[in-house]
mmCIF file of C-alpha atoms in Angstrom:
data_model
loop_
_atom_site.group_PDB
_atom_site.id
_atom_site.type_symbol
_atom_site.label_atom_id
_atom_site.label_comp_id
_atom_site.label_asym_id
_atom_site.label_seq_id
_atom_site.Cartn_x
_atom_site.Cartn_y
_atom_site.Cartn_z
ATOM 1 C CA MET A 198 -4.590 -26.212 45.563
ATOM 2 C CA LYS A 199 -7.700 -24.102 46.342
ATOM 3 C CA THR A 200 -5.720 -21.172 45.099
ATOM 4 C CA ILE A 201 -4.846 -22.762 41.985
ATOM 5 C CA ARG A 202 -8.331 -24.009 41.401
ATOM 6 C CA ARG A 203 -9.879 -20.530 41.977
ATOM 7 C CA ALA A 204 -7.307 -18.937 39.688
ATOM 8 C CA SER A 205 -7.900 -21.478 36.929
ATOM 9 C CA GLY A 206 -11.651 -21.069 36.923
ATOM 10 C CA PRO A 207 -11.472 -17.558 35.257
ATOM 11 C CA LEU A 208 -8.551 -18.734 33.161
ATOM 12 C CA ILE A 209 -10.325 -21.800 31.907
ATOM 13 C CA GLY A 210 -13.625 -19.322 31.143
ATOM 14 C CA VAL A 211 -11.159 -16.779 29.076
ATOM 15 C CA LEU A 212 -9.451 -19.795 27.125
ATOM 16 C CA ALA A 213 -13.075 -21.431 26.525
ATOM 17 C CA GLY A 214 -14.184 -18.126 25.036
ATOM 18 C CA ALA A 215 -11.045 -17.570 22.638
ATOM 19 C CA VAL A 216 -11.723 -21.224 21.532
ATOM 20 C CA ALA A 217 -15.390 -20.600 20.875
ATOM 21 C CA ALA A 218 -14.625 -17.177 19.330
ATOM 22 C CA GLY A 219 -12.012 -18.772 16.945
ATOM 23 C CA VAL A 220 -14.621 -21.372 16.245
ATOM 24 C CA LEU A 221 -17.228 -19.004 15.330
ATOM 25 C CA LEU A 222 -14.919 -16.811 13.188
ATOM 26 C CA GLY A 223 -13.607 -19.711 11.071
ATOM 27 C CA GLY A 224 -10.927 -20.536 13.369
ATOM 28 C CA ASN A 225 -8.453 -17.623 12.340
ATOM 29 C CA ALA A 226 -10.048 -14.590 14.173
ATOM 30 C CA THR A 227 -7.640 -11.509 14.792
ATOM 31 C CA ALA A 228 -7.658 -8.284 16.176
ATOM 32 C CA THR A 229 -6.783 -7.134 12.536
ATOM 33 C CA GLU A 230 -9.736 -8.954 11.180
ATOM 34 C CA SER A 231 -12.171 -7.550 13.594
ATOM 35 C CA ASP A 232 -11.053 -3.988 13.102
ATOM 36 C CA THR A 233 -11.562 -4.588 9.275
ATOM 37 C CA THR A 234 -14.828 -5.589 9.795
ATOM 38 C CA HIS A 235 -15.804 -2.774 12.036
ATOM 39 C CA ASP A 236 -14.658 -0.730 9.318
ATOM 40 C CA ARG A 237 -16.168 -2.453 6.444
ATOM 41 C CA VAL A 238 -19.446 -1.582 8.120
ATOM 42 C CA ALA A 239 -18.992 1.737 8.991
ATOM 43 C CA ILE A 240 -17.848 2.395 5.151
ATOM 44 C CA ARG A 241 -21.344 0.556 4.260
ATOM 45 C CA GLU A 242 -22.963 2.938 6.658
ATOM 46 C CA VAL A 243 -21.545 5.727 4.690
ATOM 47 C CA ILE A 244 -22.646 4.347 1.548
ATOM 48 C CA ASP A 245 -26.084 4.026 2.688
ATOM 49 C CA ARG A 246 -26.406 7.445 4.058
ATOM 50 C CA HIS A 247 -25.229 8.797 0.784
ATOM 51 C CA GLN A 248 -28.606 7.607 -0.594
ATOM 52 C CA MET A 249 -30.574 8.284 2.271
ATOM 53 C CA TYR A 250 -29.445 12.011 2.615
ATOM 54 C CA ILE A 251 -30.382 12.673 -1.083
ATOM 55 C CA ASP A 252 -33.836 11.530 -0.605
ATOM 56 C CA LEU A 253 -34.332 13.360 2.670
ATOM 57 C CA LYS A 254 -32.569 16.504 1.012
ATOM 58 C CA ASP A 255 -30.214 16.893 3.808
ATOM 59 C CA ALA A 256 -27.440 18.953 2.245
ATOM 60 C CA ASP A 257 -25.355 19.325 5.300
ATOM 61 C CA ALA A 258 -25.421 15.929 6.270
ATOM 62 C CA TYR A 259 -24.906 14.699 2.561
ATOM 63 C CA ALA A 260 -21.646 17.029 2.325
ATOM 64 C CA ASN A 261 -20.479 15.917 5.579
ATOM 65 C CA LEU A 262 -19.967 12.268 4.576
ATOM 66 C CA TYR A 263 -16.937 13.726 2.426
ATOM 67 C CA THR A 264 -13.424 15.002 3.353
ATOM 68 C CA LYS A 265 -12.946 18.434 3.196
ATOM 69 C CA ASP A 266 -10.851 17.952 0.228
ATOM 70 C CA ALA A 267 -12.991 15.302 -1.748
ATOM 71 C CA SER A 268 -13.564 15.041 -5.442
ATOM 72 C CA TYR A 269 -16.943 14.161 -6.868
ATOM 73 C CA ARG A 270 -17.151 13.324 -10.666
ATOM 74 C CA SER A 271 -20.507 12.194 -12.320
ATOM 75 C CA PRO A 272 -22.365 12.741 -15.617
ATOM 76 C CA PHE A 273 -24.817 15.142 -13.778
ATOM 77 C CA GLY A 274 -22.140 17.139 -12.436
ATOM 78 C CA SER A 275 -18.461 17.601 -10.887
ATOM 79 C CA ALA A 276 -17.023 19.211 -7.711
ATOM 80 C CA ASP A 277 -14.171 19.483 -5.682
ATOM 81 C CA GLY A 278 -14.138 20.222 -2.030
ATOM 82 C CA ARG A 279 -16.969 19.641 0.708
ATOM 83 C CA SER A 280 -18.475 23.017 0.027
ATOM 84 C CA GLU A 281 -18.706 22.637 -3.720
ATOM 85 C CA ILE A 282 -20.151 19.193 -3.235
ATOM 86 C CA LYS A 283 -22.514 20.747 -0.902
ATOM 87 C CA ALA A 284 -23.394 23.623 -3.761
ATOM 88 C CA MET A 285 -23.815 20.936 -6.383
ATOM 89 C CA PHE A 286 -26.322 19.014 -4.248
ATOM 90 C CA THR A 287 -28.328 21.971 -3.423
ATOM 91 C CA ASP A 288 -28.185 23.167 -7.154
ATOM 92 C CA LEU A 289 -29.505 19.795 -8.216
ATOM 93 C CA ALA A 290 -32.203 19.650 -5.800
ATOM 94 C CA ASP A 291 -33.583 23.037 -6.418
ATOM 95 C CA LYS A 292 -33.449 22.341 -10.079
ATOM 96 C CA GLY A 293 -35.971 19.584 -9.409
ATOM 97 C CA PHE A 294 -33.618 16.827 -10.352
ATOM 98 C CA THR A 295 -33.915 14.448 -7.655
ATOM 99 C CA LYS A 296 -37.611 15.256 -7.222
ATOM 100 C CA GLY A 297 -39.995 12.183 -6.961
ATOM 101 C CA LYS A 298 -36.825 9.900 -7.010
ATOM 102 C CA ARG A 299 -35.658 7.294 -4.550
ATOM 103 C CA HIS A 300 -31.796 6.243 -4.470
ATOM 104 C CA MET A 301 -30.663 3.051 -3.248
ATOM 105 C CA THR A 302 -27.266 1.289 -3.317
ATOM 106 C CA GLY A 303 -26.769 -2.590 -3.495
ATOM 107 C CA PRO A 304 -24.003 -4.556 -3.000
ATOM 108 C CA ALA A 305 -20.770 -3.102 -2.354
ATOM 109 C CA MET A 306 -16.834 -4.874 -2.621
ATOM 110 C CA ILE A 307 -15.039 -2.937 0.370
ATOM 111 C CA GLU A 308 -11.261 -3.163 0.523
ATOM 112 C CA VAL A 309 -9.627 -1.514 3.848
ATOM 113 C CA ASN A 310 -5.842 -0.762 4.055
ATOM 114 C CA GLY A 311 -5.498 0.975 7.509
ATOM 115 C CA THR A 312 -7.021 4.451 7.299
ATOM 116 C CA THR A 313 -7.765 4.038 3.669
ATOM 117 C CA ALA A 314 -10.177 2.184 1.888
ATOM 118 C CA THR A 315 -11.793 1.677 -1.761
ATOM 119 C CA ALA A 316 -15.556 0.614 -2.353
ATOM 120 C CA ARG A 317 -17.132 -0.127 -5.535
ATOM 121 C CA SER A 318 -21.158 -0.475 -5.388
ATOM 122 C CA TRP A 319 -24.122 -0.580 -7.816
ATOM 123 C CA TYR A 320 -26.747 1.885 -7.502
ATOM 124 C CA TRP A 321 -30.307 2.385 -8.999
ATOM 125 C CA VAL A 322 -32.697 5.173 -8.660
ATOM 126 C CA ALA A 323 -36.407 4.634 -8.813
ATOM 127 C CA GLU A 324 -39.101 7.094 -10.038
ATOM 128 C CA THR A 325 -41.752 7.351 -7.313
ATOM 129 C CA GLU A 326 -44.129 10.025 -8.852
ATOM 130 C CA LYS A 327 -44.951 9.413 -12.456
ATOM 131 C CA GLU A 328 -44.887 5.805 -12.327
ATOM 132 C CA HIS A 329 -43.163 3.062 -10.280
ATOM 133 C CA ALA A 330 -40.181 2.350 -12.416
ATOM 134 C CA VAL A 331 -36.350 2.123 -12.257
ATOM 135 C CA TYR A 332 -35.053 5.122 -13.549
ATOM 136 C CA ALA A 333 -31.505 5.174 -13.834
ATOM 137 C CA THR A 334 -28.576 2.589 -12.558
ATOM 138 C CA GLY A 335 -24.995 2.708 -12.232
ATOM 139 C CA THR A 336 -21.867 2.252 -10.388
ATOM 140 C CA TYR A 337 -19.983 4.235 -7.620
ATOM 141 C CA THR A 338 -16.335 4.032 -7.430
ATOM 142 C CA ASP A 339 -14.965 5.623 -4.136
ATOM 143 C CA LYS A 340 -11.785 6.240 -2.295
ATOM 144 C CA LEU A 341 -12.368 6.780 1.177
ATOM 145 C CA ARG A 342 -10.200 7.832 4.406
ATOM 146 C CA LYS A 343 -10.599 7.746 8.062
ATOM 147 C CA VAL A 344 -10.453 11.271 9.451
ATOM 148 C CA ASN A 345 -10.780 11.583 13.444
ATOM 149 C CA GLY A 346 -11.930 7.794 13.586
ATOM 150 C CA GLN A 347 -14.750 8.396 11.166
ATOM 151 C CA TRP A 348 -14.967 7.143 7.453
ATOM 152 C CA GLU A 349 -15.386 9.647 4.757
ATOM 153 C CA ILE A 350 -15.562 9.733 0.951
ATOM 154 C CA ALA A 351 -12.279 11.463 -0.366
ATOM 155 C CA GLN A 352 -13.258 10.568 -4.012
ATOM 156 C CA ARG A 353 -16.476 9.184 -5.833
ATOM 157 C CA VAL A 354 -16.615 8.519 -9.283
ATOM 158 C CA GLN A 355 -20.310 7.770 -10.540
ATOM 159 C CA THR A 356 -20.984 6.170 -13.968
ATOM 160 C CA LEU A 357 -24.219 5.879 -15.520
ATOM 161 C CA ASP A 358 -25.014 2.453 -17.007
ATOM 162 C CA GLN A 359 -25.632 2.798 -20.914
ATOM 163 C CA LEU A 360 -28.894 1.269 -22.320
ATOM 164 C CA ALA A 361 -28.669 -1.409 -25.042
ATOM 165 C CA PRO A 362 -29.498 -0.121 -28.254
ATOM 166 C CA ALA A 363 -33.232 -0.791 -29.439
ATOM 167 C CA SER A 364 -32.287 -3.198 -31.976
ATOM 168 C CA GLN A 365 -30.809 -5.838 -29.277
#
Protein backbone atom coordinates (compact mmCIF):
# COMPACT_ATOMS: atom_id res chain seq x y z
CA MET A 1 0.00 0.00 0.00
CA LYS A 2 2.82 2.43 0.70
CA THR A 3 4.04 2.15 -2.89
CA ILE A 4 0.59 2.91 -4.26
CA ARG A 5 0.18 5.93 -1.99
CA ARG A 6 3.57 7.35 -2.97
CA ALA A 7 2.81 6.93 -6.66
CA SER A 8 -0.68 8.32 -6.30
CA GLY A 9 0.51 11.59 -4.69
CA PRO A 10 2.16 12.95 -7.83
CA LEU A 11 -0.63 11.52 -9.97
CA ILE A 12 -3.26 13.31 -7.89
CA GLY A 13 -1.25 16.53 -8.23
CA VAL A 14 -1.12 16.19 -12.01
CA LEU A 15 -4.84 15.44 -12.18
CA ALA A 16 -5.66 18.35 -9.90
CA GLY A 17 -3.57 20.65 -12.09
CA ALA A 18 -5.31 19.43 -15.22
CA VAL A 19 -8.72 19.98 -13.64
CA ALA A 20 -7.70 23.46 -12.47
CA ALA A 21 -6.39 24.35 -15.93
CA GLY A 22 -9.64 23.19 -17.46
CA VAL A 23 -11.66 25.29 -15.04
CA LEU A 24 -9.48 28.38 -15.48
CA LEU A 25 -9.49 28.12 -19.27
CA GLY A 26 -13.20 27.57 -19.63
CA GLY A 27 -13.23 23.82 -19.31
CA ASN A 28 -12.20 23.17 -22.90
CA ALA A 29 -8.44 23.73 -22.82
CA THR A 30 -6.48 21.86 -25.45
CA ALA A 31 -2.93 22.08 -26.75
CA THR A 32 -4.32 23.55 -29.97
CA GLU A 33 -6.06 26.40 -28.14
CA SER A 34 -2.92 27.11 -26.16
CA ASP A 35 -0.82 27.14 -29.33
CA THR A 36 -3.33 29.43 -31.04
CA THR A 37 -3.27 31.80 -28.07
CA HIS A 38 0.52 31.91 -28.20
CA ASP A 39 0.39 32.57 -31.96
CA ARG A 40 -2.19 35.33 -31.54
CA VAL A 41 -0.01 37.06 -28.94
CA ALA A 42 3.06 36.74 -31.20
CA ILE A 43 1.09 38.18 -34.14
CA ARG A 44 -0.13 41.07 -32.00
CA GLU A 45 3.51 41.75 -31.12
CA VAL A 46 4.35 41.99 -34.85
CA ILE A 47 1.47 44.43 -35.38
CA ASP A 48 2.60 46.57 -32.44
CA ARG A 49 6.29 46.51 -33.42
CA HIS A 50 5.32 47.68 -36.91
CA GLN A 51 4.10 50.98 -35.48
CA MET A 52 6.94 51.36 -32.99
CA TYR A 53 9.63 50.85 -35.63
CA ILE A 54 8.12 53.64 -37.75
CA ASP A 55 8.46 56.10 -34.88
CA LEU A 56 11.89 54.78 -33.90
CA LYS A 57 12.96 55.22 -37.56
CA ASP A 58 14.35 51.67 -37.58
CA ALA A 59 14.11 50.67 -41.24
CA ASP A 60 15.89 47.33 -40.77
CA ALA A 61 13.68 46.14 -37.91
CA TYR A 62 10.60 47.39 -39.76
CA ALA A 63 11.49 45.54 -42.97
CA ASN A 64 12.31 42.35 -41.05
CA LEU A 65 8.69 42.16 -39.89
CA TYR A 66 7.86 41.18 -43.49
CA THR A 67 8.49 37.96 -45.39
CA LYS A 68 11.14 38.16 -48.11
CA ASP A 69 8.38 38.04 -50.75
CA ALA A 70 5.87 40.29 -48.96
CA SER A 71 3.67 42.89 -50.60
CA TYR A 72 2.57 46.21 -49.13
CA ARG A 73 -0.21 48.35 -50.59
CA SER A 74 -1.23 51.73 -49.21
CA PRO A 75 -2.43 55.16 -50.33
CA PHE A 76 1.14 56.38 -49.67
CA GLY A 77 3.03 53.83 -51.73
CA SER A 78 3.37 50.19 -52.67
CA ALA A 79 6.25 47.75 -52.54
CA ASP A 80 7.00 44.11 -53.25
CA GLY A 81 9.62 42.21 -51.30
CA ARG A 82 11.41 43.04 -48.08
CA SER A 83 14.08 45.19 -49.77
CA GLU A 84 11.49 47.35 -51.59
CA ILE A 85 9.49 47.70 -48.37
CA LYS A 86 12.62 48.93 -46.58
CA ALA A 87 13.37 51.34 -49.44
CA MET A 88 9.80 52.70 -49.31
CA PHE A 89 10.09 53.16 -45.53
CA THR A 90 13.42 54.99 -45.89
CA ASP A 91 12.16 57.17 -48.75
CA LEU A 92 9.05 58.28 -46.83
CA ALA A 93 11.11 58.99 -43.70
CA ASP A 94 13.73 60.94 -45.69
CA LYS A 95 10.96 63.07 -47.23
CA GLY A 96 9.70 63.92 -43.71
CA PHE A 97 6.43 62.05 -44.20
CA THR A 98 6.52 60.55 -40.69
CA LYS A 99 8.15 63.55 -38.94
CA GLY A 100 6.20 64.67 -35.92
CA LYS A 101 3.88 61.69 -36.02
CA ARG A 102 3.14 58.90 -33.54
CA HIS A 103 1.72 55.66 -34.99
CA MET A 104 -0.63 53.44 -32.99
CA THR A 105 -2.71 50.36 -33.59
CA GLY A 106 -5.99 49.72 -31.85
CA PRO A 107 -7.98 46.52 -31.62
CA ALA A 108 -7.13 43.59 -33.87
CA MET A 109 -9.08 40.55 -35.04
CA ILE A 110 -6.66 37.69 -35.58
CA GLU A 111 -7.48 34.29 -37.09
CA VAL A 112 -4.80 31.59 -37.01
CA ASN A 113 -4.85 28.58 -39.33
CA GLY A 114 -1.70 26.54 -38.76
CA THR A 115 1.25 28.47 -40.15
CA THR A 116 -0.86 31.17 -41.78
CA ALA A 117 -3.02 33.85 -40.25
CA THR A 118 -5.10 36.89 -41.10
CA ALA A 119 -5.40 40.03 -39.04
CA ARG A 120 -7.48 43.16 -39.35
CA SER A 121 -6.66 46.13 -37.18
CA TRP A 122 -7.45 49.81 -36.93
CA TYR A 123 -4.70 52.38 -36.72
CA TRP A 124 -4.42 56.04 -36.01
CA VAL A 125 -1.61 58.51 -36.44
CA ALA A 126 -1.22 61.38 -34.02
CA GLU A 127 0.33 64.75 -34.87
CA THR A 128 2.90 65.56 -32.18
CA GLU A 129 4.70 68.71 -33.40
CA LYS A 130 2.29 71.32 -34.74
CA GLU A 131 -0.52 70.49 -32.33
CA HIS A 132 -1.73 67.43 -30.51
CA ALA A 133 -4.31 65.98 -32.85
CA VAL A 134 -5.30 62.84 -34.70
CA TYR A 135 -3.69 63.12 -38.12
CA ALA A 136 -5.16 60.04 -39.83
CA THR A 137 -7.09 56.84 -39.19
CA GLY A 138 -7.56 53.67 -41.18
CA THR A 139 -7.38 49.90 -41.39
CA TYR A 140 -4.64 47.32 -41.90
CA THR A 141 -5.64 44.00 -43.45
CA ASP A 142 -2.79 41.52 -43.08
CA LYS A 143 -1.92 38.02 -44.18
CA LEU A 144 0.84 36.52 -42.06
CA ARG A 145 3.01 33.46 -42.37
CA LYS A 146 5.08 31.63 -39.78
CA VAL A 147 8.66 31.42 -41.07
CA ASN A 148 11.27 29.51 -39.03
CA GLY A 149 9.00 29.75 -35.98
CA GLN A 150 8.44 33.53 -36.31
CA TRP A 151 5.35 35.32 -37.56
CA GLU A 152 5.96 37.71 -40.46
CA ILE A 153 3.67 39.87 -42.56
CA ALA A 154 3.27 38.36 -46.03
CA GLN A 155 0.77 40.93 -47.29
CA ARG A 156 -0.41 44.22 -45.85
CA VAL A 157 -3.14 46.38 -47.33
CA GLN A 158 -3.52 49.76 -45.66
CA THR A 159 -6.60 51.88 -46.20
CA LEU A 160 -7.22 55.43 -45.09
CA ASP A 161 -10.55 56.42 -43.60
CA GLN A 162 -12.33 59.06 -45.65
CA LEU A 163 -13.58 62.19 -43.95
CA ALA A 164 -17.30 62.84 -44.04
CA PRO A 165 -18.30 65.71 -46.34
CA ALA A 166 -18.37 69.10 -44.55
CA SER A 167 -22.16 69.25 -45.05
CA GLN A 168 -22.74 66.34 -42.67
